[in-house]
Amino acid sequence: MIKGWTGKRLLIDLSLQKAWSEDIPAGELRRWFGGRGLNASYFSQHFRAPVSPASPENPIAFAVGPLTGTLAPCSGATSIASFSPLSGSPVYSFTQMPGHFGASLKAAGFDQCVIQGKADRPVYLWIDNGEVKFEKADHLWGQETVETTVAVQEEKGDRGIEVLCIGPAGEKQIPFANVIHRLSWTGDRLGLGYLFGVKQLKAIAIRGKKPITLQDPKQFLNLCLALKDQIHKGQKMRKLNEDGALSLLGREDRRGARGAHPWLPTRSEKQWAVSLWANLSGWESCFSCPVHCGRNIQHEQKCLGGIHLEKAWYLGPQIGVHNGEWTLKLHRFCQAQGLDPFLTASLLGRILEGIETGTLAEEDRGHLEDIEDQGEKAFALLRRMIDRGKKEFHLSVPPASENEDLDILADVVSFCMIVVNRLNLMTVSNIIDLIHGATGDALTIQDLHETVSNIRQMESRLQNKKLHWNDQSTLLQLGKGQISQILKKEERRNVSITDRTAS
């Protein structure tokens, strides 16, 4: 097997309560690198048409890249794909989840895990260094995410186990329910909590201790250390190390990048930021990542998992909430119930607008229009939405990144999109060098062009979309991303990190 990968795919059938592994051809790994491409390839091979999200046949696929689980900085992301319930009709969808889950999956011996079927009673999966067990979860059904995580870890006698679980929102099959990992990391904009709830899958617990074989361990180590040193010395890291990605809120607000919806105020208030910062208590980081973009929150005598830039904004000024205390309450409620903070905020914004403009049906308003404080109103509305349980909701999914091709590239090798795309702490050249050090494959820019282009084509076919770009021009331009131009800028701005390491 080529270095950097395990070469194994774990297949799990919840209906039959059986699990087995199969080899992933080396050519498939070399072509897709792992992550998002590996998931798209699997779905393309096994599905000619979309499957209903509620169908037992609808799989949930997790995949990682060749750098996952290594010392490569910022490589802790996991790519997830399924047919999502969010669009009203089955659509192939994908997301990226930060954290430590992918590293544990790799250490357990797998590059990809595909879960199908539906359990006849609540279960959780226990993946222990390659061995899979189906554990009863009746006693966990109804528990919030924090209690579930702690209970599973105590059952297995290991607080170091990585647990991915749903809360009551997923059990009620609310379409915008989410999965929670390490009390803070989430796989957003996919409806994963709904999919787990339909399958009666309460959690996945995983522990791995298998080593990862690299092509040139010494060279790879030197490269990783040099990259981490480069990241630490950057000017952006000074504020990031102090406040996490929350430190970018002021800058993002001033330039209008995170402007609120048209019906709500477009600027945050100092009161909101001050009350938010007063509750910071610690840092949260993905596996092998020097960028601590999450800040833990101490609120009402409880420590919340890391709150991040987008989550704070969407549950704050984005819906007209300018009191940090209410933002924290909303975040904590989403975390405990297992709700997607982005889609929750989107739906809250739509309903709050209806209340303000009087366009919301009177029977749906209740007493909410009598509540003056926007934060209190949003929280009361959110609790009401959860109490209603499974019901059809129409959501507007937040727009994709402007630099979609870089997002695809980051997701292919399971790198953090924020680090690669928004913060620019890792370059395309860095990623090429790291893959070469781990696998021995000498990649070219053309290889990246072809991979990203092919992934886009596969995903478009799975989504039944027409291609709005020319295949040949995409290989050269990569749409808006234009990785070739980015590389030229990098070459003008920096000396190659490989050259620095060699010197």
Short mmCIF file of C-alpha atoms in Angstrom, two decimals:
data_model
loop_
_atom_site.label_atom_id
_atom_site.label_comp_id
_atom_site.label_asym_id
_atom_site.label_seq_id
_atom_site.Cartn_x
_atom_site.Cartn_y
_atom_site.Cartn_z
CA MET A 1 0.00 0.00 0.00
CA ILE A 2 1.23 3.48 -0.83
CA LYS A 3 2.44 5.50 2.12
CA GLY A 4 0.24 7.95 4.00
CA TRP A 5 -2.95 5.89 3.64
CA THR A 6 -4.26 2.76 5.32
CA GLY A 7 -5.88 1.57 2.07
CA LYS A 8 -8.99 0.36 3.92
CA ARG A 9 -12.67 1.30 3.75
CA LEU A 10 -14.93 0.37 6.69
CA LEU A 11 -18.49 -0.61 5.69
CA ILE A 12 -21.22 -0.77 8.35
CA ASP A 13 -24.79 -2.04 7.93
CA LEU A 14 -26.98 -0.98 10.86
CA SER A 15 -29.93 -3.10 9.67
CA LEU A 16 -27.91 -6.32 9.73
CA GLN A 17 -25.60 -5.14 12.53
CA LYS A 18 -22.59 -6.23 10.49
CA ALA A 19 -19.31 -4.50 9.72
CA TRP A 20 -16.52 -5.41 7.32
CA SER A 21 -13.63 -3.76 5.54
CA GLU A 22 -12.49 -3.71 1.94
CA ASP A 23 -9.36 -2.56 0.16
CA ILE A 24 -9.37 0.80 -1.58
CA PRO A 25 -7.39 0.50 -4.83
CA ALA A 26 -4.14 2.46 -4.78
CA GLY A 27 -5.13 4.11 -8.06
CA GLU A 28 -8.33 5.45 -6.50
CA LEU A 29 -6.41 6.94 -3.58
CA ARG A 30 -3.81 8.50 -5.86
CA ARG A 31 -6.50 9.97 -8.08
CA TRP A 32 -8.66 11.51 -5.34
CA PHE A 33 -6.13 11.90 -2.48
CA GLY A 34 -8.93 11.05 -0.03
CA GLY A 35 -11.48 13.24 1.73
CA ARG A 36 -14.14 14.86 -0.41
CA GLY A 37 -13.00 13.21 -3.63
CA LEU A 38 -13.05 9.73 -2.10
CA ASN A 39 -16.64 10.26 -0.89
CA ALA A 40 -17.79 11.61 -4.26
CA SER A 41 -16.16 8.65 -6.00
CA TYR A 42 -17.94 6.15 -3.73
CA PHE A 43 -21.35 7.73 -4.31
CA SER A 44 -20.75 7.92 -8.07
CA GLN A 45 -19.95 4.21 -8.20
CA HIS A 46 -22.93 3.07 -6.12
CA PHE A 47 -25.79 5.46 -6.94
CA ARG A 48 -27.30 6.28 -10.33
CA ALA A 49 -30.03 8.42 -8.79
CA PRO A 50 -30.54 10.25 -5.48
CA VAL A 51 -31.88 8.27 -2.54
CA SER A 52 -34.43 9.59 -0.06
CA PRO A 53 -32.61 10.95 3.02
CA ALA A 54 -34.98 8.90 5.21
CA SER A 55 -34.22 5.67 3.34
CA PRO A 56 -32.08 3.04 5.09
CA GLU A 57 -30.12 2.85 1.83
CA ASN A 58 -28.92 6.44 2.20
CA PRO A 59 -25.30 6.17 3.34
CA ILE A 60 -23.30 8.53 5.51
CA ALA A 61 -19.66 8.57 4.38
CA PHE A 62 -16.68 9.84 6.37
CA ALA A 63 -13.28 10.16 4.66
CA VAL A 64 -9.83 11.54 5.42
CA GLY A 65 -6.72 12.40 3.43
CA PRO A 66 -3.10 11.15 3.36
CA LEU A 67 -1.99 13.78 5.89
CA THR A 68 -4.75 13.12 8.44
CA GLY A 69 -3.42 11.81 11.74
CA THR A 70 0.12 13.00 11.03
CA LEU A 71 1.99 16.03 12.35
CA ALA A 72 1.03 18.06 9.27
CA PRO A 73 -0.36 21.33 10.68
CA CYS A 74 -4.05 22.09 10.16
CA SER A 75 -4.82 18.62 8.74
CA GLY A 76 -7.45 17.53 11.28
CA ALA A 77 -10.61 17.92 9.19
CA THR A 78 -12.97 15.10 8.19
CA SER A 79 -15.02 15.12 4.96
CA ILE A 80 -18.62 13.89 5.26
CA ALA A 81 -21.19 13.21 2.52
CA SER A 82 -24.77 11.97 2.20
CA PHE A 83 -28.10 12.73 0.54
CA SER A 84 -29.28 15.70 2.60
CA PRO A 85 -32.81 16.42 3.90
CA LEU A 86 -32.39 20.19 3.75
CA SER A 87 -33.42 21.00 0.19
CA GLY A 88 -36.89 19.45 0.10
CA SER A 89 -35.76 16.81 -2.42
CA PRO A 90 -32.82 14.39 -2.12
CA VAL A 91 -29.58 16.11 -3.09
CA TYR A 92 -26.04 14.81 -2.72
CA SER A 93 -24.38 17.09 -0.17
CA PHE A 94 -21.08 17.29 1.65
CA THR A 95 -19.48 19.11 4.53
CA GLN A 96 -16.24 19.33 6.46
CA MET A 97 -15.98 18.70 10.21
CA PRO A 98 -12.99 19.98 12.20
CA GLY A 99 -11.66 18.30 15.31
CA HIS A 100 -10.04 14.95 16.13
CA PHE A 101 -12.50 12.41 14.72
CA GLY A 102 -10.69 11.92 11.41
CA ALA A 103 -7.32 11.36 13.07
CA SER A 104 -8.85 8.64 15.25
CA LEU A 105 -10.52 7.02 12.22
CA LYS A 106 -7.13 6.89 10.49
CA ALA A 107 -5.44 5.52 13.62
CA ALA A 108 -8.15 2.85 13.82
CA GLY A 109 -7.02 1.67 10.38
CA PHE A 110 -9.41 3.30 7.89
CA ASP A 111 -9.34 6.03 5.24
CA GLN A 112 -13.10 5.94 4.83
CA CYS A 113 -16.15 4.76 6.77
CA VAL A 114 -19.55 4.26 5.10
CA ILE A 115 -22.65 3.66 7.24
CA GLN A 116 -25.91 2.34 5.77
CA GLY A 117 -29.13 0.76 7.02
CA LYS A 118 -31.32 1.51 10.01
CA ALA A 119 -31.12 -0.04 13.46
CA ASP A 120 -34.33 -1.49 14.93
CA ARG A 121 -33.53 0.20 18.25
CA PRO A 122 -31.15 2.99 19.36
CA VAL A 123 -27.48 1.98 19.08
CA TYR A 124 -24.06 3.53 19.11
CA LEU A 125 -21.02 2.28 17.21
CA TRP A 126 -17.86 1.39 19.09
CA ILE A 127 -14.84 1.29 16.75
CA ASP A 128 -11.83 0.14 18.75
CA ASN A 129 -8.58 -0.04 16.80
CA GLY A 130 -10.29 -1.63 13.80
CA GLU A 131 -12.86 -3.77 15.63
CA VAL A 132 -16.52 -2.71 15.44
CA LYS A 133 -19.25 -3.39 18.01
CA PHE A 134 -22.92 -2.40 18.03
CA GLU A 135 -23.80 -1.17 21.52
CA LYS A 136 -27.31 -0.58 22.90
CA ALA A 137 -28.14 3.10 23.32
CA ASP A 138 -31.66 3.03 24.80
CA HIS A 139 -30.30 4.54 28.02
CA LEU A 140 -28.69 7.37 26.02
CA TRP A 141 -31.77 8.20 23.93
CA GLY A 142 -33.13 11.54 25.10
CA GLN A 143 -29.86 12.72 26.61
CA GLU A 144 -28.15 15.92 25.51
CA THR A 145 -24.80 15.81 23.71
CA VAL A 146 -22.58 16.56 26.72
CA GLU A 147 -24.19 13.85 28.85
CA THR A 148 -24.00 11.37 25.96
CA THR A 149 -20.30 12.04 25.35
CA VAL A 150 -19.39 11.62 29.01
CA ALA A 151 -21.57 8.51 29.43
CA VAL A 152 -19.97 6.70 26.46
CA GLN A 153 -16.45 7.58 27.62
CA GLU A 154 -17.22 6.32 31.12
CA GLU A 155 -18.73 3.09 29.77
CA LYS A 156 -15.50 2.38 27.89
CA GLY A 157 -13.29 3.58 30.73
CA ASP A 158 -11.38 6.02 28.55
CA ARG A 159 -11.90 9.81 28.55
CA GLY A 160 -9.64 10.01 25.49
CA ILE A 161 -12.18 8.29 23.23
CA GLU A 162 -13.48 10.47 20.40
CA VAL A 163 -17.29 10.61 20.45
CA LEU A 164 -19.54 11.95 17.70
CA CYS A 165 -23.18 12.11 18.81
CA ILE A 166 -26.62 13.64 18.37
CA GLY A 167 -28.88 15.29 20.91
CA PRO A 168 -32.68 15.37 21.27
CA ALA A 169 -33.00 17.43 18.07
CA GLY A 170 -31.56 14.60 15.98
CA GLU A 171 -33.70 12.02 17.76
CA LYS A 172 -36.79 14.07 16.84
CA GLN A 173 -35.52 14.12 13.24
CA ILE A 174 -35.47 17.89 12.96
CA PRO A 175 -33.99 18.57 9.50
CA PHE A 176 -31.40 21.08 10.73
CA ALA A 177 -30.20 18.85 13.59
CA ASN A 178 -26.46 18.30 13.76
CA VAL A 179 -23.81 16.00 15.20
CA ILE A 180 -21.49 17.24 17.94
CA HIS A 181 -17.88 16.18 18.44
CA ARG A 182 -15.80 17.09 21.50
CA LEU A 183 -18.67 19.28 22.68
CA SER A 184 -17.98 21.93 20.03
CA TRP A 185 -16.96 20.66 16.57
CA THR A 186 -19.82 20.14 14.14
CA GLY A 187 -20.44 18.97 10.58
CA ASP A 188 -22.66 21.80 9.41
CA ARG A 189 -25.11 22.47 6.57
CA LEU A 190 -25.88 18.80 5.88
CA GLY A 191 -28.62 17.74 8.32
CA LEU A 192 -26.36 15.06 9.82
CA GLY A 193 -28.29 14.94 13.09
CA TYR A 194 -31.47 14.15 11.17
CA LEU A 195 -29.69 11.35 9.29
CA PHE A 196 -28.36 9.83 12.53
CA GLY A 197 -31.84 10.07 14.08
CA VAL A 198 -33.51 8.33 11.14
CA LYS A 199 -30.99 5.49 11.43
CA GLN A 200 -31.44 5.39 15.25
CA LEU A 201 -27.71 5.94 15.54
CA LYS A 202 -27.05 7.89 18.72
CA ALA A 203 -23.27 8.11 18.52
CA ILE A 204 -20.01 6.86 17.06
CA ALA A 205 -17.20 6.26 19.54
CA ILE A 206 -13.75 5.61 18.16
CA ARG A 207 -10.30 4.79 19.48
CA GLY A 208 -7.25 4.12 17.32
CA LYS A 209 -3.63 3.36 18.10
CA LYS A 210 -2.27 2.11 14.78
CA PRO A 211 0.79 3.90 13.35
CA ILE A 212 0.74 5.71 10.00
CA THR A 213 3.53 4.79 7.58
CA LEU A 214 5.20 7.71 5.77
CA GLN A 215 7.49 7.75 2.75
CA ASP A 216 10.24 9.83 4.38
CA PRO A 217 9.49 10.35 8.11
CA LYS A 218 12.55 12.52 8.82
CA GLN A 219 12.00 14.89 5.91
CA PHE A 220 8.29 15.02 6.69
CA LEU A 221 8.95 15.89 10.35
CA ASN A 222 11.34 18.69 9.42
CA LEU A 223 8.81 20.10 6.96
CA CYS A 224 6.00 20.01 9.53
CA LEU A 225 8.13 21.73 12.17
CA ALA A 226 9.19 24.41 9.69
CA LEU A 227 5.58 25.04 8.69
CA LYS A 228 4.40 25.30 12.28
CA ASP A 229 7.21 27.73 13.01
CA GLN A 230 6.21 29.77 9.96
CA ILE A 231 2.58 29.87 11.11
CA HIS A 232 3.48 30.87 14.68
CA LYS A 233 5.64 33.76 13.51
CA GLY A 234 2.91 35.22 11.30
CA GLN A 235 1.29 38.48 12.40
CA LYS A 236 -2.22 37.02 12.30
CA MET A 237 -1.29 34.38 14.85
CA ARG A 238 -0.70 36.93 17.61
CA LYS A 239 -4.38 37.83 17.88
CA LEU A 240 -5.54 34.33 16.99
CA ASN A 241 -3.58 32.89 19.91
CA GLU A 242 -5.15 35.42 22.24
CA ASP A 243 -8.80 35.24 21.23
CA GLY A 244 -9.09 32.52 18.59
CA ALA A 245 -11.02 33.26 15.40
CA LEU A 246 -13.29 35.50 17.47
CA SER A 247 -10.53 38.10 17.16
CA LEU A 248 -11.52 38.50 13.49
CA LEU A 249 -15.07 39.59 14.31
CA GLY A 250 -14.29 43.30 14.40
CA ARG A 251 -12.35 43.22 11.14
CA GLU A 252 -14.98 41.11 9.38
CA ASP A 253 -17.73 43.43 10.59
CA ARG A 254 -15.94 46.61 9.52
CA ARG A 255 -15.45 45.38 5.98
CA GLY A 256 -19.03 44.08 5.82
CA ALA A 257 -17.98 40.49 5.17
CA ARG A 258 -20.38 39.16 7.78
CA GLY A 259 -23.15 41.68 7.26
CA ALA A 260 -26.54 40.75 8.64
CA HIS A 261 -29.61 39.89 6.61
CA PRO A 262 -31.30 42.88 4.93
CA TRP A 263 -34.10 43.00 7.49
CA LEU A 264 -31.74 43.28 10.48
CA PRO A 265 -29.01 45.72 11.66
CA THR A 266 -25.73 45.45 9.76
CA ARG A 267 -23.25 46.40 12.50
CA SER A 268 -22.46 44.75 15.82
CA GLU A 269 -22.28 46.71 19.06
CA LYS A 270 -19.40 46.93 21.51
CA GLN A 271 -21.71 45.65 24.25
CA TRP A 272 -22.10 42.34 22.41
CA ALA A 273 -18.35 41.84 21.95
CA VAL A 274 -17.47 42.87 25.52
CA SER A 275 -20.01 40.53 27.11
CA LEU A 276 -18.82 37.71 24.85
CA TRP A 277 -15.13 38.21 25.64
CA ALA A 278 -15.79 38.32 29.40
CA ASN A 279 -16.68 34.61 29.32
CA LEU A 280 -13.61 33.25 27.50
CA SER A 281 -11.89 30.53 29.53
CA GLY A 282 -9.64 28.41 27.31
CA TRP A 283 -8.61 27.35 23.82
CA GLU A 284 -9.84 24.69 21.41
CA SER A 285 -7.79 23.28 18.56
CA CYS A 286 -8.10 20.56 15.94
CA PHE A 287 -5.69 17.64 15.78
CA SER A 288 -2.11 18.78 15.08
CA CYS A 289 -3.20 22.37 14.53
CA PRO A 290 -1.21 25.32 15.92
CA VAL A 291 -4.14 27.66 15.24
CA HIS A 292 -6.44 27.67 18.27
CA CYS A 293 -9.42 29.13 16.42
CA GLY A 294 -11.98 28.08 19.05
CA ARG A 295 -12.32 29.69 22.46
CA ASN A 296 -13.97 27.80 25.31
CA ILE A 297 -16.71 29.67 27.13
CA GLN A 298 -17.41 29.69 30.87
CA HIS A 299 -21.11 30.49 31.13
CA GLU A 300 -23.55 29.98 34.00
CA GLN A 301 -20.97 27.85 35.85
CA LYS A 302 -20.60 25.49 32.90
CA CYS A 303 -17.76 25.21 30.40
CA LEU A 304 -19.01 25.21 26.82
CA GLY A 305 -17.03 23.79 23.95
CA GLY A 306 -15.19 26.19 21.69
CA ILE A 307 -17.27 28.92 20.08
CA HIS A 308 -16.04 30.08 16.69
CA LEU A 309 -16.26 33.15 14.52
CA GLU A 310 -19.18 32.17 12.30
CA LYS A 311 -21.22 30.58 15.10
CA ALA A 312 -20.89 33.67 17.28
CA TRP A 313 -21.86 35.94 14.43
CA TYR A 314 -24.81 33.96 13.13
CA LEU A 315 -26.27 33.60 16.63
CA GLY A 316 -25.55 37.26 17.38
CA PRO A 317 -25.68 40.32 15.12
CA GLN A 318 -26.76 38.21 12.13
CA ILE A 319 -30.20 37.78 13.75
CA GLY A 320 -30.22 41.14 15.50
CA VAL A 321 -28.97 39.90 18.89
CA HIS A 322 -26.51 42.45 20.28
CA ASN A 323 -26.25 41.06 23.79
CA GLY A 324 -23.43 38.54 24.16
CA GLU A 325 -25.21 36.75 27.01
CA TRP A 326 -28.06 35.77 24.72
CA THR A 327 -25.61 34.69 22.02
CA LEU A 328 -24.00 32.35 24.54
CA LYS A 329 -27.37 30.97 25.63
CA LEU A 330 -28.35 30.32 22.03
CA HIS A 331 -24.99 28.66 21.33
CA ARG A 332 -25.24 26.51 24.45
CA PHE A 333 -28.78 25.42 23.57
CA CYS A 334 -27.74 24.48 20.01
CA GLN A 335 -24.77 22.58 21.39
CA ALA A 336 -26.78 20.63 23.96
CA GLN A 337 -29.69 19.81 21.65
CA GLY A 338 -27.48 19.05 18.66
CA LEU A 339 -28.55 21.82 16.28
CA ASP A 340 -26.74 23.31 13.31
CA PRO A 341 -26.00 26.89 14.46
CA PHE A 342 -25.92 28.27 10.91
CA LEU A 343 -29.19 26.78 9.73
CA THR A 344 -30.79 27.48 13.09
CA ALA A 345 -29.84 31.14 12.77
CA SER A 346 -31.11 31.22 9.18
CA LEU A 347 -34.51 29.92 10.21
CA LEU A 348 -34.63 32.16 13.29
CA GLY A 349 -33.89 35.16 11.08
CA ARG A 350 -36.70 34.31 8.67
CA ILE A 351 -39.25 33.89 11.46
CA LEU A 352 -38.10 36.96 13.37
CA GLU A 353 -38.48 38.95 10.17
CA GLY A 354 -42.02 37.62 9.83
CA ILE A 355 -42.80 38.74 13.37
CA GLU A 356 -41.36 42.22 12.77
CA THR A 357 -43.13 42.74 9.44
CA GLY A 358 -46.37 41.07 10.47
CA THR A 359 -46.18 38.54 7.64
CA LEU A 360 -45.97 35.51 9.96
CA ALA A 361 -49.30 33.79 10.53
CA GLU A 362 -50.93 34.89 13.78
CA GLU A 363 -51.18 31.33 15.12
CA ASP A 364 -47.41 30.94 14.68
CA ARG A 365 -46.53 34.16 16.49
CA GLY A 366 -47.94 33.23 19.87
CA HIS A 367 -46.71 35.65 22.52
CA LEU A 368 -43.37 36.23 20.79
CA GLU A 369 -44.27 39.65 19.40
CA ASP A 370 -44.78 40.86 22.99
CA ILE A 371 -41.12 40.16 23.90
CA GLU A 372 -39.07 43.30 23.40
CA ASP A 373 -35.50 41.97 23.77
CA GLN A 374 -34.36 40.36 20.51
CA GLY A 375 -32.16 37.80 22.27
CA GLU A 376 -34.92 36.70 24.61
CA LYS A 377 -37.31 36.51 21.68
CA ALA A 378 -34.88 34.39 19.62
CA PHE A 379 -34.30 32.00 22.54
CA ALA A 380 -38.02 31.58 23.22
CA LEU A 381 -38.60 30.96 19.52
CA LEU A 382 -35.81 28.36 19.38
CA ARG A 383 -37.23 26.42 22.33
CA ARG A 384 -40.64 26.44 20.67
CA MET A 385 -39.19 25.16 17.41
CA ILE A 386 -37.56 22.21 19.20
CA ASP A 387 -40.75 21.39 21.11
CA ARG A 388 -42.59 21.13 17.80
CA GLY A 389 -40.23 18.34 16.80
CA LYS A 390 -40.23 16.85 13.31
CA LYS A 391 -41.84 19.35 10.94
CA GLU A 392 -41.07 20.66 7.48
CA PHE A 393 -38.78 23.68 7.51
CA HIS A 394 -37.59 25.68 4.53
CA LEU A 395 -34.09 26.99 5.00
CA SER A 396 -31.74 29.24 3.11
CA VAL A 397 -28.31 27.63 3.29
CA PRO A 398 -25.49 30.19 3.75
CA PRO A 399 -23.63 30.87 0.49
CA ALA A 400 -20.52 28.93 -0.47
CA SER A 401 -17.07 30.41 -0.24
CA GLU A 402 -16.06 32.87 -2.93
CA ASN A 403 -12.93 30.79 -3.48
CA GLU A 404 -14.67 27.45 -3.92
CA ASP A 405 -11.78 25.70 -5.64
CA LEU A 406 -9.44 26.28 -2.71
CA ASP A 407 -12.18 24.90 -0.45
CA ILE A 408 -12.34 21.77 -2.61
CA LEU A 409 -8.57 21.39 -2.53
CA ALA A 410 -8.49 21.77 1.25
CA ASP A 411 -11.35 19.30 1.64
CA VAL A 412 -9.69 16.77 -0.67
CA VAL A 413 -6.68 16.43 1.63
CA SER A 414 -8.76 17.07 4.80
CA PHE A 415 -7.17 20.43 5.60
CA CYS A 416 -8.97 23.16 7.49
CA MET A 417 -10.70 25.44 4.94
CA ILE A 418 -10.47 28.45 7.24
CA VAL A 419 -6.70 28.12 7.56
CA VAL A 420 -6.09 27.56 3.84
CA ASN A 421 -8.68 29.89 2.33
CA ARG A 422 -9.56 32.69 4.72
CA LEU A 423 -6.49 33.08 6.93
CA ASN A 424 -3.98 32.08 4.21
CA LEU A 425 -1.72 30.45 6.80
CA MET A 426 -1.09 27.46 4.52
CA THR A 427 -0.31 27.73 0.82
CA VAL A 428 -0.94 25.39 -2.09
CA SER A 429 2.82 24.89 -2.34
CA ASN A 430 2.90 23.81 1.32
CA ILE A 431 0.18 21.23 0.70
CA ILE A 432 2.02 19.81 -2.34
CA ASP A 433 5.25 19.53 -0.32
CA LEU A 434 3.49 17.78 2.58
CA ILE A 435 1.77 15.22 0.34
CA HIS A 436 5.09 14.45 -1.33
CA GLY A 437 6.77 13.96 2.05
CA ALA A 438 4.01 11.64 3.27
CA THR A 439 3.30 9.57 0.15
CA GLY A 440 6.36 10.02 -2.05
CA ASP A 441 4.12 11.14 -4.93
CA ALA A 442 5.53 14.12 -6.82
CA LEU A 443 2.42 16.15 -7.54
CA THR A 444 2.15 18.84 -10.17
CA ILE A 445 -0.27 21.72 -10.47
CA GLN A 446 -1.90 19.82 -13.34
CA ASP A 447 -2.64 16.93 -10.95
CA LEU A 448 -4.48 19.33 -8.67
CA HIS A 449 -6.32 20.84 -11.64
CA GLU A 450 -7.56 17.46 -12.79
CA THR A 451 -8.56 16.31 -9.31
CA VAL A 452 -10.58 19.42 -8.50
CA SER A 453 -12.19 19.44 -11.95
CA ASN A 454 -13.18 15.77 -11.74
CA ILE A 455 -14.63 16.19 -8.26
CA ARG A 456 -16.75 19.08 -9.48
CA GLN A 457 -18.03 16.97 -12.36
CA MET A 458 -18.89 14.02 -10.11
CA GLU A 459 -20.69 16.22 -7.59
CA SER A 460 -22.61 17.97 -10.37
CA ARG A 461 -23.78 14.64 -11.77
CA LEU A 462 -24.81 13.46 -8.30
CA GLN A 463 -26.74 16.69 -7.80
CA ASN A 464 -28.30 16.47 -11.29
CA LYS A 465 -26.90 19.88 -12.14
CA LYS A 466 -25.86 21.09 -15.57
CA LEU A 467 -22.24 22.08 -15.87
CA HIS A 468 -21.93 25.81 -16.48
CA TRP A 469 -18.25 25.79 -17.35
CA ASN A 470 -16.04 24.27 -20.02
CA ASP A 471 -14.08 21.22 -18.90
CA GLN A 472 -10.89 22.25 -20.69
CA SER A 473 -10.95 25.83 -19.44
CA THR A 474 -11.62 24.56 -15.92
CA LEU A 475 -8.47 22.46 -16.05
CA LEU A 476 -6.55 25.66 -16.76
CA GLN A 477 -8.49 28.20 -14.72
CA LEU A 478 -10.30 26.23 -11.98
CA GLY A 479 -13.15 28.72 -12.08
CA LYS A 480 -12.87 31.58 -9.60
CA GLY A 481 -10.15 29.86 -7.60
CA GLN A 482 -7.44 30.08 -10.27
CA ILE A 483 -4.93 28.04 -8.31
CA SER A 484 -2.27 28.73 -10.93
CA GLN A 485 -2.47 32.46 -10.26
CA ILE A 486 -2.41 31.85 -6.52
CA LEU A 487 0.76 29.79 -6.88
CA LYS A 488 2.43 32.57 -8.87
CA LYS A 489 1.59 35.07 -6.14
CA GLU A 490 2.99 32.69 -3.53
CA GLU A 491 6.21 32.32 -5.48
CA ARG A 492 6.61 36.09 -5.63
CA ARG A 493 5.80 36.54 -1.96
CA ASN A 494 7.61 33.66 -0.26
CA VAL A 495 10.60 31.41 -0.60
CA SER A 496 9.52 27.78 -0.86
CA ILE A 497 9.19 26.21 2.58
CA THR A 498 11.08 23.20 1.20
CA ASP A 499 14.04 25.45 0.40
CA ARG A 500 13.94 26.88 3.90
CA THR A 501 13.94 23.42 5.43
CA ALA A 502 16.85 22.31 3.27
CA SER A 503 18.89 25.34 4.27
#
